[in-house]
Amino acid sequence: MNYSESVTKKLIQNNLTISFMESCTSGLLASMFTDTEGASKVFTGSLVTYSNEQKIKAGVKAEVISDFGVYSKECAAEMARTVQEIYGTDISVGITGTTGNVDPENPDSVQGEAFFCIRIKTESYDFHIQADVTEMSRKEIKQFYADTVYAELLKILK
């Protein structure tokens, strides 16, 4: 059993709902979660907000992005808070980062760097990924990030 399946089964077993607000993983977290039968009992919805404008439109405070940058733990935390508020879930995840080359419109971006936040009720857990991804495809990087999120979720839920 893989990490995402273990997390999904654990949430079903404990009747805990979850939502995601994803940028760099492009909906992969939500897709992986729903690969397990019964996920609809606890998965209410997800947002893929690839652009800053869509993050703000969804409810992320523009000041967080302007003050800390879109690639920051603060932005990931704000994404998790926003999606949890929208869907009213017990658990939420916000993730932002770069998958391939450095973002040409953002000089603060670093290849292979992502930030994610897991919220359980009102408690937040912040994470920073920094990896050498030069030999990886964008798809492989997204999978690496998603697997990392699920591994951390499983640790927290145990």
C-alpha positions as a Python dict, from the first residue, in 0.01 Angstrom:
ca = {
    (1, 'M'): (0, 0, 0),
    (2, 'N'): (142, 342, -96),
    (3, 'Y'): (136, 660, 114),
    (4, 'S'): (-166, 820, -54),
    (5, 'E'): (-374, 504, -24),
    (6, 'S'): (-277, 470, 343),
    (7, 'V'): (-376, 832, 410),
    (8, 'T'): (-707, 796, 226),
    (9, 'K'): (-797, 477, 415),
    (10, 'K'): (-700, 633, 747),
    (11, 'L'): (-921, 937, 683),
    (12, 'I'): (-1213, 717, 576),
    (13, 'Q'): (-1167, 504, 888),
    (14, 'N'): (-1167, 814, 1111),
    (15, 'N'): (-1432, 1004, 911),
    (16, 'L'): (-1200, 1304, 863),
    (17, 'T'): (-1252, 1527, 559),
    (18, 'I'): (-973, 1672, 346),
    (19, 'S'): (-924, 1937, 79),
    (20, 'F'): (-626, 2057, -126),
    (21, 'M'): (-513, 2384, -278),
    (22, 'E'): (-239, 2302, -524),
    (23, 'S'): (-11, 2500, -746),
    (24, 'C'): (308, 2315, -840),
    (25, 'T'): (149, 1968, -816),
    (26, 'S'): (-131, 2072, -1053),
    (27, 'G'): (-402, 1860, -890),
    (28, 'L'): (-192, 1547, -844),
    (29, 'L'): (-257, 1534, -469),
    (30, 'A'): (-632, 1528, -524),
    (31, 'S'): (-600, 1277, -807),
    (32, 'M'): (-390, 1040, -597),
    (33, 'F'): (-631, 1071, -302),
    (34, 'T'): (-927, 968, -514),
    (35, 'D'): (-747, 662, -654),
    (36, 'T'): (-866, 477, -342),
    (37, 'E'): (-1220, 344, -333),
    (38, 'G'): (-1442, 525, -85),
    (39, 'A'): (-1250, 853, -107),
    (40, 'S'): (-1572, 1040, -186),
    (41, 'K'): (-1681, 986, 175),
    (42, 'V'): (-1413, 1226, 298),
    (43, 'F'): (-1293, 1425, -5),
    (44, 'T'): (-1506, 1733, -59),
    (45, 'G'): (-1309, 1926, -318),
    (46, 'S'): (-986, 2079, -433),
    (47, 'L'): (-850, 2387, -604),
    (48, 'V'): (-569, 2409, -856),
    (49, 'T'): (-452, 2770, -853),
    (50, 'Y'): (-150, 2785, -1076),
    (51, 'S'): (-142, 3165, -1112),
    (52, 'N'): (-115, 3424, -837),
    (53, 'E'): (-433, 3585, -963),
    (54, 'Q'): (-631, 3264, -912),
    (55, 'K'): (-484, 3214, -564),
    (56, 'I'): (-601, 3565, -472),
    (57, 'K'): (-940, 3516, -638),
    (58, 'A'): (-986, 3200, -428),
    (59, 'G'): (-913, 3391, -108),
    (60, 'V'): (-537, 3394, -51),
    (61, 'K'): (-448, 3736, 82),
    (62, 'A'): (-260, 3938, -181),
    (63, 'E'): (-43, 4083, 97),
    (64, 'V'): (91, 3736, 178),
    (65, 'I'): (211, 3693, -180),
    (66, 'S'): (351, 4046, -205),
    (67, 'D'): (517, 4039, 140),
    (68, 'F'): (656, 3684, 143),
    (69, 'G'): (642, 3569, -220),
    (70, 'V'): (434, 3302, -382),
    (71, 'Y'): (710, 3048, -312),
    (72, 'S'): (704, 3067, 66),
    (73, 'K'): (581, 2882, 372),
    (74, 'E'): (352, 3175, 440),
    (75, 'C'): (183, 3138, 103),
    (76, 'A'): (146, 2760, 148),
    (77, 'A'): (-9, 2817, 492),
    (78, 'E'): (-247, 3076, 351),
    (79, 'M'): (-344, 2834, 73),
    (80, 'A'): (-419, 2561, 329),
    (81, 'R'): (-622, 2802, 541),
    (82, 'T'): (-815, 2928, 239),
    (83, 'V'): (-914, 2587, 104),
    (84, 'Q'): (-1004, 2462, 450),
    (85, 'E'): (-1232, 2760, 492),
    (86, 'I'): (-1391, 2715, 148),
    (87, 'Y'): (-1468, 2346, 193),
    (88, 'G'): (-1503, 2330, 573),
    (89, 'T'): (-1274, 2028, 603),
    (90, 'D'): (-1096, 1880, 903),
    (91, 'I'): (-766, 1865, 712),
    (92, 'S'): (-629, 2077, 430),
    (93, 'V'): (-308, 2099, 233),
    (94, 'G'): (-162, 2397, 48),
    (95, 'I'): (142, 2352, -177),
    (96, 'T'): (342, 2597, -388),
    (97, 'G'): (683, 2577, -552),
    (98, 'T'): (877, 2531, -873),
    (99, 'T'): (878, 2211, -1075),
    (100, 'G'): (1126, 2273, -1352),
    (101, 'N'): (1332, 2572, -1439),
    (102, 'V'): (1339, 2880, -1224),
    (103, 'D'): (1029, 3097, -1278),
    (104, 'P'): (1139, 3375, -1518),
    (105, 'E'): (881, 3612, -1366),
    (106, 'N'): (995, 3546, -1010),
    (107, 'P'): (1362, 3599, -928),
    (108, 'D'): (1310, 3439, -584),
    (109, 'S'): (1222, 3099, -729),
    (110, 'V'): (1462, 2809, -685),
    (111, 'Q'): (1449, 2497, -897),
    (112, 'G'): (1340, 2197, -689),
    (113, 'E'): (1201, 2405, -404),
    (114, 'A'): (848, 2372, -271),
    (115, 'F'): (662, 2470, 42),
    (116, 'F'): (357, 2296, 179),
    (117, 'C'): (136, 2329, 480),
    (118, 'I'): (-85, 2064, 635),
    (119, 'R'): (-365, 2196, 857),
    (120, 'I'): (-551, 1967, 1093),
    (121, 'K'): (-838, 2163, 1245),
    (122, 'T'): (-656, 2482, 1353),
    (123, 'E'): (-307, 2337, 1388),
    (124, 'S'): (-59, 2399, 1105),
    (125, 'Y'): (248, 2200, 1005),
    (126, 'D'): (487, 2376, 766),
    (127, 'F'): (730, 2193, 537),
    (128, 'H'): (1005, 2295, 297),
    (129, 'I'): (1132, 2073, 16),
    (130, 'Q'): (1471, 2149, -139),
    (131, 'A'): (1589, 1882, -381),
    (132, 'D'): (1823, 1841, -675),
    (133, 'V'): (1575, 1784, -956),
    (134, 'T'): (1799, 1865, -1252),
    (135, 'E'): (1771, 1512, -1395),
    (136, 'M'): (1395, 1484, -1336),
    (137, 'S'): (1103, 1564, -1567),
    (138, 'R'): (829, 1798, -1449),
    (139, 'K'): (605, 1495, -1404),
    (140, 'E'): (865, 1324, -1187),
    (141, 'I'): (911, 1638, -978),
    (142, 'K'): (536, 1669, -919),
    (143, 'Q'): (523, 1302, -819),
    (144, 'F'): (818, 1353, -581),
    (145, 'Y'): (645, 1651, -418),
    (146, 'A'): (313, 1466, -389),
    (147, 'D'): (478, 1157, -238),
    (148, 'T'): (655, 1382, 13),
    (149, 'V'): (327, 1546, 114),
    (150, 'Y'): (158, 1208, 164),
    (151, 'A'): (453, 1072, 365),
    (152, 'E'): (431, 1370, 601),
    (153, 'L'): (50, 1344, 623),
    (154, 'L'): (84, 979, 722),
    (155, 'K'): (340, 1064, 994),
    (156, 'I'): (110, 1330, 1139),
    (157, 'L'): (-197, 1105, 1132),
    (158, 'K'): (-30, 814, 1314),
}
